[in-house]
JSON list of C-alpha atoms in Angstrom, two decimals:
[
{"chain": "A", "resi": 1, "resn": "UNK", "atom": "CA", "xyz": [-37.29, 30.51, -27.40]},
{"chain": "A", "resi": 2, "resn": "UNK", "atom": "CA", "xyz": [-35.01, 31.14, -30.36]},
{"chain": "A", "resi": 3, "resn": "UNK", "atom": "CA", "xyz": [-34.68, 34.71, -31.55]},
{"chain": "A", "resi": 4, "resn": "UNK", "atom": "CA", "xyz": [-33.33, 35.86, -34.90]},
{"chain": "A", "resi": 5, "resn": "UNK", "atom": "CA", "xyz": [-32.18, 39.42, -35.41]},
{"chain": "A", "resi": 6, "resn": "UNK", "atom": "CA", "xyz": [-31.44, 40.91, -38.81]},
{"chain": "A", "resi": 7, "resn": "UNK", "atom": "CA", "xyz": [-29.29, 43.94, -39.48]},
{"chain": "A", "resi": 8, "resn": "UNK", "atom": "CA", "xyz": [-27.78, 45.79, -42.41]},
{"chain": "A", "resi": 9, "resn": "UNK", "atom": "CA", "xyz": [-30.80, 46.86, -44.40]},
{"chain": "A", "resi": 10, "resn": "UNK", "atom": "CA", "xyz": [-31.02, 50.28, -45.97]},
{"chain": "A", "resi": 11, "resn": "UNK", "atom": "CA", "xyz": [-31.03, 52.07, -49.28]},
{"chain": "A", "resi": 12, "resn": "UNK", "atom": "CA", "xyz": [-28.92, 51.57, -52.35]},
{"chain": "A", "resi": 13, "resn": "UNK", "atom": "CA", "xyz": [-28.81, 52.79, -55.90]},
{"chain": "A", "resi": 14, "resn": "UNK", "atom": "CA", "xyz": [-29.34, 50.42, -58.81]},
{"chain": "A", "resi": 15, "resn": "UNK", "atom": "CA", "xyz": [-26.16, 48.50, -59.37]},
{"chain": "A", "resi": 16, "resn": "UNK", "atom": "CA", "xyz": [-25.11, 49.01, -55.77]},
{"chain": "A", "resi": 17, "resn": "UNK", "atom": "CA", "xyz": [-24.48, 46.61, -52.92]},
{"chain": "A", "resi": 18, "resn": "UNK", "atom": "CA", "xyz": [-25.72, 45.90, -49.43]},
{"chain": "A", "resi": 19, "resn": "UNK", "atom": "CA", "xyz": [-24.88, 43.27, -46.87]},
{"chain": "A", "resi": 20, "resn": "UNK", "atom": "CA", "xyz": [-27.42, 41.81, -44.48]},
{"chain": "A", "resi": 21, "resn": "UNK", "atom": "CA", "xyz": [-26.59, 39.87, -41.35]},
{"chain": "A", "resi": 22, "resn": "UNK", "atom": "CA", "xyz": [-28.65, 37.66, -39.09]},
{"chain": "A", "resi": 23, "resn": "UNK", "atom": "CA", "xyz": [-27.82, 36.17, -35.72]},
{"chain": "A", "resi": 24, "resn": "UNK", "atom": "CA", "xyz": [-29.86, 33.46, -34.03]},
{"chain": "A", "resi": 25, "resn": "UNK", "atom": "CA", "xyz": [-29.82, 32.80, -30.32]},
{"chain": "A", "resi": 26, "resn": "UNK", "atom": "CA", "xyz": [-29.98, 29.01, -30.66]},
{"chain": "A", "resi": 27, "resn": "UNK", "atom": "CA", "xyz": [-26.94, 27.05, -29.52]},
{"chain": "A", "resi": 28, "resn": "UNK", "atom": "CA", "xyz": [-27.53, 24.13, -31.86]},
{"chain": "A", "resi": 29, "resn": "UNK", "atom": "CA", "xyz": [-26.66, 24.83, -35.48]},
{"chain": "A", "resi": 30, "resn": "UNK", "atom": "CA", "xyz": [-29.63, 25.51, -37.70]},
{"chain": "A", "resi": 31, "resn": "UNK", "atom": "CA", "xyz": [-30.37, 25.43, -41.38]},
{"chain": "A", "resi": 32, "resn": "UNK", "atom": "CA", "xyz": [-30.96, 29.07, -42.25]},
{"chain": "A", "resi": 33, "resn": "UNK", "atom": "CA", "xyz": [-32.33, 31.12, -45.07]},
{"chain": "A", "resi": 34, "resn": "UNK", "atom": "CA", "xyz": [-33.32, 34.51, -46.35]},
{"chain": "A", "resi": 35, "resn": "UNK", "atom": "CA", "xyz": [-36.73, 35.44, -47.68]},
{"chain": "A", "resi": 36, "resn": "UNK", "atom": "CA", "xyz": [-38.08, 38.74, -48.94]},
{"chain": "A", "resi": 37, "resn": "UNK", "atom": "CA", "xyz": [-41.44, 40.33, -49.44]},
{"chain": "A", "resi": 38, "resn": "UNK", "atom": "CA", "xyz": [-42.26, 43.35, -51.53]},
{"chain": "A", "resi": 39, "resn": "UNK", "atom": "CA", "xyz": [-45.45, 45.36, -51.03]},
{"chain": "A", "resi": 40, "resn": "UNK", "atom": "CA", "xyz": [-48.39, 43.60, -52.61]},
{"chain": "A", "resi": 41, "resn": "UNK", "atom": "CA", "xyz": [-46.38, 40.49, -53.40]},
{"chain": "A", "resi": 42, "resn": "UNK", "atom": "CA", "xyz": [-45.98, 37.10, -51.82]},
{"chain": "A", "resi": 43, "resn": "UNK", "atom": "CA", "xyz": [-42.99, 36.26, -49.74]},
{"chain": "A", "resi": 44, "resn": "UNK", "atom": "CA", "xyz": [-40.29, 34.60, -51.80]},
{"chain": "A", "resi": 45, "resn": "UNK", "atom": "CA", "xyz": [-37.24, 32.57, -50.93]},
{"chain": "A", "resi": 46, "resn": "UNK", "atom": "CA", "xyz": [-33.92, 34.20, -51.71]},
{"chain": "A", "resi": 47, "resn": "UNK", "atom": "CA", "xyz": [-31.16, 31.96, -50.39]},
{"chain": "A", "resi": 48, "resn": "UNK", "atom": "CA", "xyz": [-30.49, 29.12, -47.98]},
{"chain": "A", "resi": 49, "resn": "UNK", "atom": "CA", "xyz": [-27.45, 27.66, -46.29]},
{"chain": "A", "resi": 50, "resn": "UNK", "atom": "CA", "xyz": [-26.63, 24.40, -44.60]},
{"chain": "A", "resi": 51, "resn": "UNK", "atom": "CA", "xyz": [-25.50, 24.02, -41.01]},
{"chain": "A", "resi": 52, "resn": "UNK", "atom": "CA", "xyz": [-21.88, 23.66, -42.07]},
{"chain": "A", "resi": 53, "resn": "UNK", "atom": "CA", "xyz": [-22.03, 26.46, -44.58]},
{"chain": "A", "resi": 54, "resn": "UNK", "atom": "CA", "xyz": [-20.84, 24.05, -47.22]},
{"chain": "A", "resi": 55, "resn": "UNK", "atom": "CA", "xyz": [-24.05, 24.18, -49.21]},
{"chain": "A", "resi": 56, "resn": "UNK", "atom": "CA", "xyz": [-25.60, 27.42, -50.40]},
{"chain": "A", "resi": 57, "resn": "UNK", "atom": "CA", "xyz": [-28.76, 27.64, -52.44]},
{"chain": "A", "resi": 58, "resn": "UNK", "atom": "CA", "xyz": [-30.24, 30.54, -54.38]},
{"chain": "A", "resi": 59, "resn": "UNK", "atom": "CA", "xyz": [-33.38, 31.49, -56.18]},
{"chain": "A", "resi": 60, "resn": "UNK", "atom": "CA", "xyz": [-33.06, 32.08, -59.89]},
{"chain": "A", "resi": 61, "resn": "UNK", "atom": "CA", "xyz": [-33.74, 35.79, -59.42]},
{"chain": "A", "resi": 62, "resn": "UNK", "atom": "CA", "xyz": [-30.63, 36.38, -57.30]},
{"chain": "A", "resi": 63, "resn": "UNK", "atom": "CA", "xyz": [-28.20, 33.64, -58.35]},
{"chain": "A", "resi": 64, "resn": "UNK", "atom": "CA", "xyz": [-24.93, 35.20, -59.45]},
{"chain": "A", "resi": 65, "resn": "UNK", "atom": "CA", "xyz": [-25.64, 38.46, -57.64]},
{"chain": "A", "resi": 66, "resn": "UNK", "atom": "CA", "xyz": [-26.17, 37.40, -54.03]},
{"chain": "A", "resi": 67, "resn": "UNK", "atom": "CA", "xyz": [-23.89, 35.39, -51.79]},
{"chain": "A", "resi": 68, "resn": "UNK", "atom": "CA", "xyz": [-25.03, 33.74, -48.58]},
{"chain": "A", "resi": 69, "resn": "UNK", "atom": "CA", "xyz": [-22.44, 32.73, -46.00]},
{"chain": "A", "resi": 70, "resn": "UNK", "atom": "CA", "xyz": [-22.23, 31.77, -42.37]},
{"chain": "A", "resi": 71, "resn": "UNK", "atom": "CA", "xyz": [-19.66, 32.19, -39.66]},
{"chain": "A", "resi": 72, "resn": "UNK", "atom": "CA", "xyz": [-18.02, 28.93, -38.76]},
{"chain": "A", "resi": 73, "resn": "UNK", "atom": "CA", "xyz": [-19.63, 27.08, -35.90]},
{"chain": "A", "resi": 74, "resn": "UNK", "atom": "CA", "xyz": [-22.45, 29.45, -35.11]},
{"chain": "A", "resi": 75, "resn": "UNK", "atom": "CA", "xyz": [-25.81, 30.72, -36.30]},
{"chain": "A", "resi": 76, "resn": "UNK", "atom": "CA", "xyz": [-24.73, 34.01, -37.78]},
{"chain": "A", "resi": 77, "resn": "UNK", "atom": "CA", "xyz": [-25.27, 34.33, -41.49]},
{"chain": "A", "resi": 78, "resn": "UNK", "atom": "CA", "xyz": [-24.68, 37.07, -44.03]},
{"chain": "A", "resi": 79, "resn": "UNK", "atom": "CA", "xyz": [-26.20, 37.96, -47.35]},
{"chain": "A", "resi": 80, "resn": "UNK", "atom": "CA", "xyz": [-23.98, 39.93, -49.69]},
{"chain": "A", "resi": 81, "resn": "UNK", "atom": "CA", "xyz": [-26.17, 41.58, -52.32]},
{"chain": "A", "resi": 82, "resn": "UNK", "atom": "CA", "xyz": [-24.51, 42.97, -55.42]},
{"chain": "A", "resi": 83, "resn": "UNK", "atom": "CA", "xyz": [-25.92, 44.32, -58.64]},
{"chain": "A", "resi": 84, "resn": "UNK", "atom": "CA", "xyz": [-29.06, 45.47, -56.90]},
{"chain": "A", "resi": 85, "resn": "UNK", "atom": "CA", "xyz": [-32.06, 46.57, -58.90]},
{"chain": "A", "resi": 86, "resn": "UNK", "atom": "CA", "xyz": [-35.42, 48.03, -57.85]},
{"chain": "A", "resi": 87, "resn": "UNK", "atom": "CA", "xyz": [-37.04, 44.58, -57.99]},
{"chain": "A", "resi": 88, "resn": "UNK", "atom": "CA", "xyz": [-34.83, 43.58, -55.08]},
{"chain": "A", "resi": 89, "resn": "UNK", "atom": "CA", "xyz": [-36.59, 46.04, -52.79]},
{"chain": "A", "resi": 90, "resn": "UNK", "atom": "CA", "xyz": [-38.62, 44.68, -49.94]},
{"chain": "A", "resi": 91, "resn": "UNK", "atom": "CA", "xyz": [-38.45, 43.46, -46.38]},
{"chain": "A", "resi": 92, "resn": "UNK", "atom": "CA", "xyz": [-35.84, 40.75, -45.97]},
{"chain": "A", "resi": 93, "resn": "UNK", "atom": "CA", "xyz": [-36.44, 38.09, -43.36]},
{"chain": "A", "resi": 94, "resn": "UNK", "atom": "CA", "xyz": [-34.02, 35.64, -41.84]},
{"chain": "A", "resi": 95, "resn": "UNK", "atom": "CA", "xyz": [-35.32, 32.18, -40.95]},
{"chain": "A", "resi": 96, "resn": "UNK", "atom": "CA", "xyz": [-33.91, 29.13, -39.23]},
{"chain": "A", "resi": 97, "resn": "UNK", "atom": "CA", "xyz": [-34.71, 25.58, -38.21]},
{"chain": "A", "resi": 98, "resn": "UNK", "atom": "CA", "xyz": [-32.79, 22.61, -36.84]},
{"chain": "A", "resi": 99, "resn": "UNK", "atom": "CA", "xyz": [-34.51, 20.22, -39.24]},
{"chain": "A", "resi": 100, "resn": "UNK", "atom": "CA", "xyz": [-33.32, 19.58, -42.76]},
{"chain": "A", "resi": 101, "resn": "UNK", "atom": "CA", "xyz": [-35.88, 20.32, -45.47]},
{"chain": "A", "resi": 102, "resn": "UNK", "atom": "CA", "xyz": [-36.74, 22.29, -48.57]},
{"chain": "A", "resi": 103, "resn": "UNK", "atom": "CA", "xyz": [-34.83, 25.52, -48.04]},
{"chain": "A", "resi": 104, "resn": "UNK", "atom": "CA", "xyz": [-37.13, 27.51, -50.30]},
{"chain": "A", "resi": 105, "resn": "UNK", "atom": "CA", "xyz": [-40.31, 26.72, -48.39]},
{"chain": "A", "resi": 106, "resn": "UNK", "atom": "CA", "xyz": [-41.23, 29.11, -45.63]},
{"chain": "A", "resi": 107, "resn": "UNK", "atom": "CA", "xyz": [-43.05, 26.33, -43.80]},
{"chain": "A", "resi": 108, "resn": "UNK", "atom": "CA", "xyz": [-39.69, 24.61, -43.35]},
{"chain": "A", "resi": 109, "resn": "UNK", "atom": "CA", "xyz": [-38.60, 27.18, -40.80]},
{"chain": "A", "resi": 110, "resn": "UNK", "atom": "CA", "xyz": [-39.81, 27.44, -37.23]},
{"chain": "A", "resi": 111, "resn": "UNK", "atom": "CA", "xyz": [-38.03, 30.66, -36.36]},
{"chain": "A", "resi": 112, "resn": "UNK", "atom": "CA", "xyz": [-38.15, 34.04, -38.06]},
{"chain": "A", "resi": 113, "resn": "UNK", "atom": "CA", "xyz": [-36.66, 37.46, -37.59]},
{"chain": "A", "resi": 114, "resn": "UNK", "atom": "CA", "xyz": [-38.68, 40.65, -37.74]},
{"chain": "A", "resi": 115, "resn": "UNK", "atom": "CA", "xyz": [-37.20, 41.70, -41.05]},
{"chain": "A", "resi": 116, "resn": "UNK", "atom": "CA", "xyz": [-35.07, 44.50, -42.37]},
{"chain": "A", "resi": 117, "resn": "UNK", "atom": "CA", "xyz": [-36.01, 46.89, -45.14]},
{"chain": "A", "resi": 118, "resn": "UNK", "atom": "CA", "xyz": [-34.04, 47.06, -48.38]},
{"chain": "A", "resi": 119, "resn": "UNK", "atom": "CA", "xyz": [-34.85, 49.83, -50.83]},
{"chain": "A", "resi": 120, "resn": "UNK", "atom": "CA", "xyz": [-33.23, 50.14, -54.24]},
{"chain": "A", "resi": 121, "resn": "UNK", "atom": "CA", "xyz": [-34.01, 53.30, -56.16]}
]
């Protein structure tokens, strides 16, 4: 069973930065992504990354402020979040799957982490 573990959440002031990390226990490389969910709102896709790390995708709400990256040859990814604002608050989830698909769809991913809280205020 593949496990994903997120780390790096916390609090930041508007305009500040945080970095999230996620490590998956799978040996085969997976397509991976970050999603977030604020209280009372639906889960939304934030960013996705290919198995090689050569392709990174972002939602319109974070493009230009967030950077997703992965360590070469393994299933550890990072999300550098700059220019944070209160709308970025929520629980951030890491997701992964070996299959290629629409990175922004939660149904694409078979494996999920438990989430890490990000609060911007």
